[in-house]
Coordinates of C-alpha atoms and ligand atoms in Angstrom, one line a residue:
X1 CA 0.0 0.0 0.0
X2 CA 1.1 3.4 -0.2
X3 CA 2.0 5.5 2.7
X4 CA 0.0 8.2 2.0
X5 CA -3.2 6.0 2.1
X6 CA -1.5 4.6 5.5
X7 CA -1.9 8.6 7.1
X8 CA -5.0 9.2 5.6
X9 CA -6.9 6.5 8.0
X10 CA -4.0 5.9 9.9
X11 CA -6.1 4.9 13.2
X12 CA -8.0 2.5 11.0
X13 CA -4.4 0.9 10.4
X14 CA -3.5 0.5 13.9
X15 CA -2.3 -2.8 15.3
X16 CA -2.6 -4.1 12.3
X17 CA 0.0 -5.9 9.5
X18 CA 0.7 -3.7 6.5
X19 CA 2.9 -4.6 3.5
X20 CA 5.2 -1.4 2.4
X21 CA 7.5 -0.9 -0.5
X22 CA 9.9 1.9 -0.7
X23 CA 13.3 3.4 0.2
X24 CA 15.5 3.7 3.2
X25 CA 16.4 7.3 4.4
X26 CA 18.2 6.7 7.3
X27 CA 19.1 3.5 9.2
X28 CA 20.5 3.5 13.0
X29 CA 20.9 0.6 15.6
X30 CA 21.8 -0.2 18.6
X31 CA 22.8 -3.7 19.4
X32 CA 19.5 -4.6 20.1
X33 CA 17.5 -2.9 18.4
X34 CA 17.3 -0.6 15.5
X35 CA 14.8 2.1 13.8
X36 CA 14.6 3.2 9.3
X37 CA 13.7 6.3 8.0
X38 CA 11.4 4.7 5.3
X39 CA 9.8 6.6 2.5
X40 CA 7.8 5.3 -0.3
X41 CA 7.5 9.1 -2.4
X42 CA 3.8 9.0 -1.6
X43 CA 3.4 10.8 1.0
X44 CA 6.4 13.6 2.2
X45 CA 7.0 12.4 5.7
X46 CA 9.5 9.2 6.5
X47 CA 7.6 6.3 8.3
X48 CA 9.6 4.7 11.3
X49 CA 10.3 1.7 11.2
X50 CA 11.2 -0.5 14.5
X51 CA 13.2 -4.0 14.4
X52 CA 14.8 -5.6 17.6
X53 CA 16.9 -8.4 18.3
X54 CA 14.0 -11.0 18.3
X55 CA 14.1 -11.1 14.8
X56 CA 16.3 -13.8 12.6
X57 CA 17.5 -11.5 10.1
X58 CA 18.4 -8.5 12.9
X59 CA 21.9 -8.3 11.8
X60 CA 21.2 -8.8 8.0
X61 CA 18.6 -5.2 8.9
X62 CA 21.3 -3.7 10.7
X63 CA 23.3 -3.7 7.9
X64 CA 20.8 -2.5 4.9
X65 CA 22.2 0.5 3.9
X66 CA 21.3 4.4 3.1
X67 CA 19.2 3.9 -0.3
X68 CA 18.1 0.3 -0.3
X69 CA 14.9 -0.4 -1.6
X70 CA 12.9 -2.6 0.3
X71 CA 9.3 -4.8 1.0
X72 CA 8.5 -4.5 4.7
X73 CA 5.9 -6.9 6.5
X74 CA 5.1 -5.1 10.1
X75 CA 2.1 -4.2 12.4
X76 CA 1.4 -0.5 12.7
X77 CA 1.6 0.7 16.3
X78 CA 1.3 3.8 18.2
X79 CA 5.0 5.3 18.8
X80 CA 6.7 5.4 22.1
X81 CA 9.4 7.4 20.8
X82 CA 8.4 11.5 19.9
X83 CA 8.6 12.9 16.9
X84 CA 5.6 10.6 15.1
X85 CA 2.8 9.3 16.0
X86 CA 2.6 5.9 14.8
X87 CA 6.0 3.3 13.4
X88 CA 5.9 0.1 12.1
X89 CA 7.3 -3.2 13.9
X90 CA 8.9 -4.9 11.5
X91 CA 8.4 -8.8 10.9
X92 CA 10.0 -9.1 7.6
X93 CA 12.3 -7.4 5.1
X94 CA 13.0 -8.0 2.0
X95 CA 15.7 -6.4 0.2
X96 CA 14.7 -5.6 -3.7
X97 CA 17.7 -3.7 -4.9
X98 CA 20.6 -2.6 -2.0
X99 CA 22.3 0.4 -2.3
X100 CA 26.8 0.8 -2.5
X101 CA 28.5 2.8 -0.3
X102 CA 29.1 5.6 -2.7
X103 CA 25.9 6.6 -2.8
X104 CA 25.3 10.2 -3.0
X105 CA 22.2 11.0 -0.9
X106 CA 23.1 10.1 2.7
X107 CA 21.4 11.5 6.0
X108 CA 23.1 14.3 6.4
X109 CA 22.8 18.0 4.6
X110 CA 24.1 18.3 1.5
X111 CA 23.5 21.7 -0.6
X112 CA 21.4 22.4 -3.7
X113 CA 24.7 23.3 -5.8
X114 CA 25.7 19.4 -5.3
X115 CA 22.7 18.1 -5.6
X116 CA 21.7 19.8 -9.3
X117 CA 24.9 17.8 -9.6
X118 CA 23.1 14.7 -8.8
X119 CA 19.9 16.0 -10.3
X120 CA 18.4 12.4 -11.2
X121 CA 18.6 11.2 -7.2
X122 CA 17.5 14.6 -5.9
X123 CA 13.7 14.0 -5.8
X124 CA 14.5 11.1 -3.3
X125 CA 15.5 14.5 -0.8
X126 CA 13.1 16.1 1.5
X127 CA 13.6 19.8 -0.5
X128 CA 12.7 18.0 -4.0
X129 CA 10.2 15.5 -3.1
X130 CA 8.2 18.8 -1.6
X131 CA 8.7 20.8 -4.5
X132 CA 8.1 18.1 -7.4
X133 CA 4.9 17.1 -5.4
X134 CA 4.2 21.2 -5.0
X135 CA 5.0 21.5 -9.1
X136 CA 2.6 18.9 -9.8
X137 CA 0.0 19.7 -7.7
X138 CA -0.4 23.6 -8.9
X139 CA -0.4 21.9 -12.3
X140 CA -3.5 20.5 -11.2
X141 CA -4.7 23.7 -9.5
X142 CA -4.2 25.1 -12.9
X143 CA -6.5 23.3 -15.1
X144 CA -9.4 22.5 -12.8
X145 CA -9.0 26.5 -12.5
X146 CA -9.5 27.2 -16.3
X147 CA -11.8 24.0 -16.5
X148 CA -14.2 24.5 -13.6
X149 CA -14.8 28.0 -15.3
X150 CA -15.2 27.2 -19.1
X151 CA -11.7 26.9 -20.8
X152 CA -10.8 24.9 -23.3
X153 CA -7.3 23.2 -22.8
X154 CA -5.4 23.9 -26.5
X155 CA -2.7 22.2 -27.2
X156 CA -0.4 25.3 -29.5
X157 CA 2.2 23.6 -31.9
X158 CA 5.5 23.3 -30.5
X159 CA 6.9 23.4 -34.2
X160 CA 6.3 26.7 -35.3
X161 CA 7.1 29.4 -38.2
X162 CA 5.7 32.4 -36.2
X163 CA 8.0 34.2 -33.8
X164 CA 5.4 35.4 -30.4
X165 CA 7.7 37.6 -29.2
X166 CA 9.4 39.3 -32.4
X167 CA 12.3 38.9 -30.6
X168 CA 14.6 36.7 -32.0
X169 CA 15.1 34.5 -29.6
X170 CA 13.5 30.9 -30.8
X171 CA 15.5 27.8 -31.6
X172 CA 15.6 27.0 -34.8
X173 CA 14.5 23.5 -35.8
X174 CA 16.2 21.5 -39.2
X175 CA 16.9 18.2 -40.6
X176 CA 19.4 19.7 -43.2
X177 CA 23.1 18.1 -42.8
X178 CA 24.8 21.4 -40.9
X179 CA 28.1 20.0 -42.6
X180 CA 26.8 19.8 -45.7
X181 CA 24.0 23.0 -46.5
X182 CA 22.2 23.1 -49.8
X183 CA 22.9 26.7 -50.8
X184 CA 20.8 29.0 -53.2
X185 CA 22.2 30.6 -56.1
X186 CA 23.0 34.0 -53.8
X187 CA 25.0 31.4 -51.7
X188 CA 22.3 31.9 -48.5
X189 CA 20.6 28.1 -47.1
X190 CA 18.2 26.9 -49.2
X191 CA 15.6 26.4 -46.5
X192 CA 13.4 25.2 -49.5
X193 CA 15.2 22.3 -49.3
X194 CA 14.5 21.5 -45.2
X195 CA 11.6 19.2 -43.6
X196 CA 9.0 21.3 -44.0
X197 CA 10.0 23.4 -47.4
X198 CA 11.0 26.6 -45.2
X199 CA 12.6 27.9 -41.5
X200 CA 10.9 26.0 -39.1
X201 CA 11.5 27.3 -35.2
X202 CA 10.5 25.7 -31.7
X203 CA 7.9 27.3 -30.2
X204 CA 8.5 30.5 -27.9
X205 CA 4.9 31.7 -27.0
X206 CA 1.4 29.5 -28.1
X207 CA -0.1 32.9 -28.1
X208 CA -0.7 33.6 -31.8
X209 CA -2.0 30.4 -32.0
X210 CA -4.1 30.5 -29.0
X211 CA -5.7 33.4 -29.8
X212 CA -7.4 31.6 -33.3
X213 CA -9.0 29.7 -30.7
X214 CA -10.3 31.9 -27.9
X215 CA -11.9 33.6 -31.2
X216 CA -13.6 30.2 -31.4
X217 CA -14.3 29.3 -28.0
X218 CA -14.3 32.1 -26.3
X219 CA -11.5 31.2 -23.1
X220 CA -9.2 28.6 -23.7
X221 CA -5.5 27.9 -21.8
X222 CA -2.3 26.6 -23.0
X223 CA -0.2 24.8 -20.9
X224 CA 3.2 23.4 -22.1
X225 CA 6.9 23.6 -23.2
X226 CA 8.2 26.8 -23.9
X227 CA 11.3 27.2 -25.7
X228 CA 14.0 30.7 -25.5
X229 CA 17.4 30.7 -27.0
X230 CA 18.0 33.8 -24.1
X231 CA 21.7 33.7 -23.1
X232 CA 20.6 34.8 -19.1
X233 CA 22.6 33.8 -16.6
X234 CA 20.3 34.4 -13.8
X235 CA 17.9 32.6 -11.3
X236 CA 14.6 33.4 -13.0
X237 CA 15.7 32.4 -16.5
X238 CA 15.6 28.8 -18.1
X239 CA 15.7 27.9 -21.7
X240 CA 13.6 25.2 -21.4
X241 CA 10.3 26.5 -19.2
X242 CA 6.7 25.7 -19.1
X243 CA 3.6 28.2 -19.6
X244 CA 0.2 28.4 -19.0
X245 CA -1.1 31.5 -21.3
X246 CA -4.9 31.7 -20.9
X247 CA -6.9 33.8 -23.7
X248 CA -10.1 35.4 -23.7
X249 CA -12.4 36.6 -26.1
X250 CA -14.5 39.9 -24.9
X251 CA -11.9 40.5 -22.3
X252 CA -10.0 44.1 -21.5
X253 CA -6.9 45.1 -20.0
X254 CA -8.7 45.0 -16.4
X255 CA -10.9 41.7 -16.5
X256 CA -7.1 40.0 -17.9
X257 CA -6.0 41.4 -14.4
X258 CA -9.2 40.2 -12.6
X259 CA -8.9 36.2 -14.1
X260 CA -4.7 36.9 -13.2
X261 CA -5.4 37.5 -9.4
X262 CA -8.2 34.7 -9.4
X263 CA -6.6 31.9 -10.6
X264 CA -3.5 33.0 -8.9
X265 CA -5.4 33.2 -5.3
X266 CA -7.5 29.8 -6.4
X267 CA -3.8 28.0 -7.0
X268 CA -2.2 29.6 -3.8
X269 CA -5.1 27.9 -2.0
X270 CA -5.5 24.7 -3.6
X271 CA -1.6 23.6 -2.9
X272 CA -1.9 25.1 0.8
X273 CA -4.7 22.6 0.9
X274 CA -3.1 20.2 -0.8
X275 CA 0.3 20.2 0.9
X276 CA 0.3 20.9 4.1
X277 CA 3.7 19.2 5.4
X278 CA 5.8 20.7 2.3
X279 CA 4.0 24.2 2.8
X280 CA 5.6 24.2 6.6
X281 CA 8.7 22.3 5.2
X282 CA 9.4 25.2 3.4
X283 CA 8.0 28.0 5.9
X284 CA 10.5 26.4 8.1
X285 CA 13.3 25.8 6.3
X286 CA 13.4 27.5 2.6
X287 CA 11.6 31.1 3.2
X288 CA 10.6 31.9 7.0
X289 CA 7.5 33.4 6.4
X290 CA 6.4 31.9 3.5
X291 CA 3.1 31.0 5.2
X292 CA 2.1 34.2 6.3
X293 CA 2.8 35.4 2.6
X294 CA 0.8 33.2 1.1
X295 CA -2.2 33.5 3.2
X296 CA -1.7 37.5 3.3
X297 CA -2.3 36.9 -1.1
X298 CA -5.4 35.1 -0.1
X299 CA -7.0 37.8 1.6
X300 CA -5.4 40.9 -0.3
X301 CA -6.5 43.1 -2.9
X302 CA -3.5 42.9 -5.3
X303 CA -1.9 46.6 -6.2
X304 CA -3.0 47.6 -9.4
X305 CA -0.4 50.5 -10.9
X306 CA 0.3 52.2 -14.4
X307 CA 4.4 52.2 -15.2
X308 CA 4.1 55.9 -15.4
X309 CA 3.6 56.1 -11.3
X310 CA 5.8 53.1 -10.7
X311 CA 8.4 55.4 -12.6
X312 CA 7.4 58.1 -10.4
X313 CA 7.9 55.9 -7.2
X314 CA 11.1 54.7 -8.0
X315 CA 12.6 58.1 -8.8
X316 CA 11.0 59.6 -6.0
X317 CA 12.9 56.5 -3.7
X318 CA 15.8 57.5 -1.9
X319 CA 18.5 54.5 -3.1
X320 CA 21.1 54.8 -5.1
X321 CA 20.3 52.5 -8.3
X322 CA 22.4 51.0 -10.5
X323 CA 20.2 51.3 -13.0
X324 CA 18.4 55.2 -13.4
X325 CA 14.4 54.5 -13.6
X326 CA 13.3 56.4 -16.6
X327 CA 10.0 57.6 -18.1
X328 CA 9.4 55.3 -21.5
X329 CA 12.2 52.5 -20.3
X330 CA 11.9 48.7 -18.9
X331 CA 12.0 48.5 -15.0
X332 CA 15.1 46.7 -13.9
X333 CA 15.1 43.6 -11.2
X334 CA 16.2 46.0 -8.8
X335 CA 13.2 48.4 -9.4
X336 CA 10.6 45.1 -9.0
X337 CA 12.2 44.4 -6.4
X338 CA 11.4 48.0 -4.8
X339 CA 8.4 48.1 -5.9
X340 CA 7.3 44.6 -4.8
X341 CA 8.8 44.8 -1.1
X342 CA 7.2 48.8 -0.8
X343 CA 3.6 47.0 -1.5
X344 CA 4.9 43.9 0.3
X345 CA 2.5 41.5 -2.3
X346 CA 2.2 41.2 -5.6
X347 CA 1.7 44.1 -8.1
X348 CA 0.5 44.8 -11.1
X349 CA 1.6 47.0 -13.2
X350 CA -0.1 48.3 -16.4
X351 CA 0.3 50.4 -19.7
X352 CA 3.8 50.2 -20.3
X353 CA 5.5 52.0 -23.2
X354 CA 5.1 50.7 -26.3
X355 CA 8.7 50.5 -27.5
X356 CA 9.8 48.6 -25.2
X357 CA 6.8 45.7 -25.8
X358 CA 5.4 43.2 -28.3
X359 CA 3.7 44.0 -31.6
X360 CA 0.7 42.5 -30.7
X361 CA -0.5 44.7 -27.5
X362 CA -3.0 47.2 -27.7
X363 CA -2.4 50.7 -28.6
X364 CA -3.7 52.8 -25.9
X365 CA -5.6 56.2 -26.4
X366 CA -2.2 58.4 -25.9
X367 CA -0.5 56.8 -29.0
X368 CA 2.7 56.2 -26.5
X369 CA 1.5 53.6 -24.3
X370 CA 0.0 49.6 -24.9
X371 CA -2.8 47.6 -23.3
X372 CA 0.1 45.5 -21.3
X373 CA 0.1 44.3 -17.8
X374 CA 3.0 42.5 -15.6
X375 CA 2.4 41.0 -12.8
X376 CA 5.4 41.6 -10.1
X377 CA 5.9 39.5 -6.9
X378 CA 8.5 39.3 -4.5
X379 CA 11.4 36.8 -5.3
X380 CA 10.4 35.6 -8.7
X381 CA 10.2 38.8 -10.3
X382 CA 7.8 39.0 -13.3
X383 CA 5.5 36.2 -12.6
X384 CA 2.9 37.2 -15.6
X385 CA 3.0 38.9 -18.4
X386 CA 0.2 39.9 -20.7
X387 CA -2.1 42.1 -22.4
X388 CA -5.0 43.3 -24.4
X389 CA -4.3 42.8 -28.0
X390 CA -4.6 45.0 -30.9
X391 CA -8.0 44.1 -32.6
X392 CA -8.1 47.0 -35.0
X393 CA -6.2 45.7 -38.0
X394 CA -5.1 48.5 -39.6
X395 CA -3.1 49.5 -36.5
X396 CA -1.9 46.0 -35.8
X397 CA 0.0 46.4 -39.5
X398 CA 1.1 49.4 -39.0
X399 CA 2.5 48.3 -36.0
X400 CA 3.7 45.4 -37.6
X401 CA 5.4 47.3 -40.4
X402 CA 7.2 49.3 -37.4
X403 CA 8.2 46.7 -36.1
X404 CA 10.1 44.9 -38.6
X405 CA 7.5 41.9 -38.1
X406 CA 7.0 40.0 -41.8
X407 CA 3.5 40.4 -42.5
X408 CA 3.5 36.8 -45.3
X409 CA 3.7 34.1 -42.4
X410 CA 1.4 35.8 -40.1
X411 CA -1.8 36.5 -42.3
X412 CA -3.8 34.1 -40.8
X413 CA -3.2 35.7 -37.4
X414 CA -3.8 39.4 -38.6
X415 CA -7.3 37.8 -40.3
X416 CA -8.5 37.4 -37.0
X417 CA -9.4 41.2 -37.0
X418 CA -11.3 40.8 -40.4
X419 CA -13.2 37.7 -39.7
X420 CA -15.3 38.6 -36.3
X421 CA -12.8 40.0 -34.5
X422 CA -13.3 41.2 -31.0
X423 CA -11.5 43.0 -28.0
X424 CA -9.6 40.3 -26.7
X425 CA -6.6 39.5 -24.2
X426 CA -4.6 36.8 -22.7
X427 CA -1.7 36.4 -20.3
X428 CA 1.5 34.1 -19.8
X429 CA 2.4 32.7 -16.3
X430 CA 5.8 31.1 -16.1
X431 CA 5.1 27.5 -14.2
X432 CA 8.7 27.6 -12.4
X433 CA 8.3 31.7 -11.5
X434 CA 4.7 30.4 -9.6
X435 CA 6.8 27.2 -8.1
X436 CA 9.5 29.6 -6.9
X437 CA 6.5 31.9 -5.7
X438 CA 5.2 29.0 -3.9
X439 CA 7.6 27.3 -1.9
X440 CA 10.3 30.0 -1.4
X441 CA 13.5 28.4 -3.6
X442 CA 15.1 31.2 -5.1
X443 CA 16.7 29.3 -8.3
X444 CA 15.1 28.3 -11.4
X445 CA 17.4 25.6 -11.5
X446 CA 15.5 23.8 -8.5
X447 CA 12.0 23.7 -9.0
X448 CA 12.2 22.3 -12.7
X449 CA 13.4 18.5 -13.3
X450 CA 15.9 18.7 -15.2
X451 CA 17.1 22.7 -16.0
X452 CA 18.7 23.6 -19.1
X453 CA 20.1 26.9 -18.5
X454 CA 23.3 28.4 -21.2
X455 CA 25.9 26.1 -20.5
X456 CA 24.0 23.2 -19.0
X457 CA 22.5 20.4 -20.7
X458 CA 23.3 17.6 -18.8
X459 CA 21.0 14.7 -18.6
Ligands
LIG501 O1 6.5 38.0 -20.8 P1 6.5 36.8 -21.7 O2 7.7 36.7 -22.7 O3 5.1 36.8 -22.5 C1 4.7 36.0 -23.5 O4 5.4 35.1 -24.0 C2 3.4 36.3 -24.0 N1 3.2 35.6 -25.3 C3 2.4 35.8 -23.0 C4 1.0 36.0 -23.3 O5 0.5 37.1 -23.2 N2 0.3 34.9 -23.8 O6 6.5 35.4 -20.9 C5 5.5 35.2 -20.0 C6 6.0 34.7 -18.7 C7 6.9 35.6 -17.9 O7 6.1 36.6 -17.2 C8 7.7 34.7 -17.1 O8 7.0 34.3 -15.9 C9 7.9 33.5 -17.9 O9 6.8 33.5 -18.9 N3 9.2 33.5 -18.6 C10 10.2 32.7 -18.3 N4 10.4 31.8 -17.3 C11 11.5 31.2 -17.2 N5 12.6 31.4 -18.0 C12 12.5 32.3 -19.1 N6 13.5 32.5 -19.9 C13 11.2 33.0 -19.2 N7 10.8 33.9 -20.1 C14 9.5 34.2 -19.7
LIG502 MG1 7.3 39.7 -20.2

């Protein structure tokens, strides 16, 4: 059975023989008697598990080592000992796969530097069995979110020719021989000649694509792969990262932010609920306080502020920045960092200059500004992004044309605005920013499985 199932009903267990499968933590004896740390992966606490000198095999026990995999026969009792409230008093063990001596992950502290090192035994630690079991839980949070309130789940294409972001930054995805490249007469590749007959890219965004559909069904939500060629060395960057990006049909710059703080609240909620134990792992260990946060999101009004005051704030703060806020320019981490620790809580903030943002956001009234919205929380930074989108088609290619965008592989997205097009908006939420959010780790690198980060490919 699992162990998880064993706490549920635990009383309903008591005094009673239970069969248990799963891995040794820890293993200490005396000489006669001796207690496990056992741990199955359901459930985030170790089960104890008691074995004295009466038994046949008590040396053989004694001896199993750090990492073992075992099948334990034992009646559940109440514990003498404190600590837990129940252990198990072992009959029988079995030993399905032992464990050698240089195995990494032994009792004691070891840091999250040496363990990204070790990245494939790391779940079977107390920090990433919490925050894998956190990851996947908000993932749950996240669709019964968009489907308990009429979203359609939309799978965008992870091959792609569009580029979201106009930025330049996608991978770009071939089966032509890089030795070997079919050139054209004016000596340039001869993507003619690729897979699919031109450049083909990994996906970046699913927005463009995701917005056919909420013009079909009104809400859908994307949640997969994302894929940036960004060379960021920092601890909020990954190449490889997963979104959610919701969009909504008949939806303006403030309902985007009303849905934002919902779902973000509903999530926040769901995975206290859910995970108790790694919520006050983490509160104790990770980020002291992180309880108190959370719960003060639950029952706050989240700040709502244009970038023209947050400007205005920051020049009016008395620290000496590295980087000058200005009028019409990006805010710097140091600025969201400000800005989120003066509110203490997340902050939104909207109508950002338009230089500085993607072709697709709405042109606001003053010519100077766009429809955009980030969402700004303490630790991870920029959390969301999103934005109304430009539904007039003339002014989309205009914009477009400013921008340097090529109009020829993006007609069918500019059609939207001639074939029932509406006021419409949508959002991206980075799934490891939120799993940072939520349990406190401050690196990228820890909350996703395996990170792929400039430089780092491994496994
Ligand atoms: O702000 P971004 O680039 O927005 C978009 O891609 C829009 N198409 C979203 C939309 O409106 N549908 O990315 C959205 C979010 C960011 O706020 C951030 O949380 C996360 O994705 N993100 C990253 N997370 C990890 N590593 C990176 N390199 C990231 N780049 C963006
Ligand atoms: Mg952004």
């Amino acid at each position: 059975m699992d162990i998880k199932d064993l706490f549920k009903d635990i009383k309903d267990y008591e005094n009673k023989e239970i069969v248990l499968e799963g891995w040794v933590r820890n293993n200490r004896n005396q000489s006669n008697f001796g207690f496990i740390d056992f741990n199955d992966g359901t459930y985030f606490k170790s089960l104890q598990l008691v074995y004295d000198k009466e038994l046949k095999d008590f040396d053989k026990i004694s001896k199993i080592k750090v990492g073992s995999a075992l099948r334990v026969k034992g009646t559940l009792v109440k514990s003498q000992g404190s600590g837990q409230s129940h252990e198990v008093k072992v009959s029988e063990v079995e030993v399905l796969g032992d464990c050698t001596d240089d195995y990494p992950i032994q009792p004691k502290r070891h840091t999250r530097e040496f363990l990204r090192e070790v990245a494939y035994l790391r779940p079977r630690t107390n920090l990433f069995n919490a925050v894998f079991r956190v990851r996947s839980v908000a993932a749950h949070a996240i669709h019964e979110y968009f489907q308990s309130h009429n979203y359609v789940y939309f799978h965008s294409p992870i091959i792609t020719g569009a580029d979201c972001e106009g930025s330049g930054q996608m991978f770009k995805l071939t089966t032509l021989d890089m030795d070997n490249l079919p050139l054209t007469e004016d000596k340039k590749v001869d993507y003619k000649k690729d897979l699919f007959g031109k450049k083909a890219y990994i996906t970046g965004s699913g927005q463009l694509h995701g917005e056919t559909f909420a013009l079909a069904y009104k809400k859908i939500y994307t949640f997969g792969p994302t894929m940036r060629t960004e060379n960021s060395n920092t601890k909020t960057h990954a190449n490889e990262f997963w979104m959610i990006e919701p969009e909504i049909a008949f939806c303006d710059l403030n309902g985007i932010m009303d849905i934002e703080e919902e779902m973000l609240k509903y999530i926040v909620k769901y995975v206290m609920d859910k995970c108790p134990l790694e919520i006050d792992f983490f509160d104790q260990f990770v980020e002291k306080g992180l309880k108190d946060k959370l719960n003060k999101v639950l029952n706050s009004e989240f700040v709502r502020i244009t970038h023209h005051d947050a400007i205005t704030l920051l020049k009016e703060a008395k620290v000496d920045w590295e980087f000058t806020p200005e009028y019409g320019e990006d805010i710097a981490k140091e600025h969201e960092k400000y800005i989120t620790e003066y509110f203490n809580g997340p902050v939104f903030i909207t109508d950002w200059p338009k230089d500085i943002k993607a072709f697709y956001m709405k042109l606001n009234d003053d010519g100077k500004t766009v429809a955009a919205v980030d969402l700004e929380v303490p630790g991870a930074g920029e959390l969301i992004g999103g934005s109304q989108r430009e539904d007039d088609y003339d002014k989309l290619i205009q914009r477009m044309k400013e921008m340097n965008i090529p109009l020829e592989n993006l007609d069918w997205y500019t059609n939207l605005r001639r074939f029932g097009g509406c006021y419409h908006g949508g959002f991206g939420l980075g799934f490891e920013r939120l799993i940072m959010y939520l349990t406190g780790v401050d690196n990228i690198r820890d909350v996703i499985p395996y990170p792929r980060t400039p430089n780092n490919c491994d496994y």
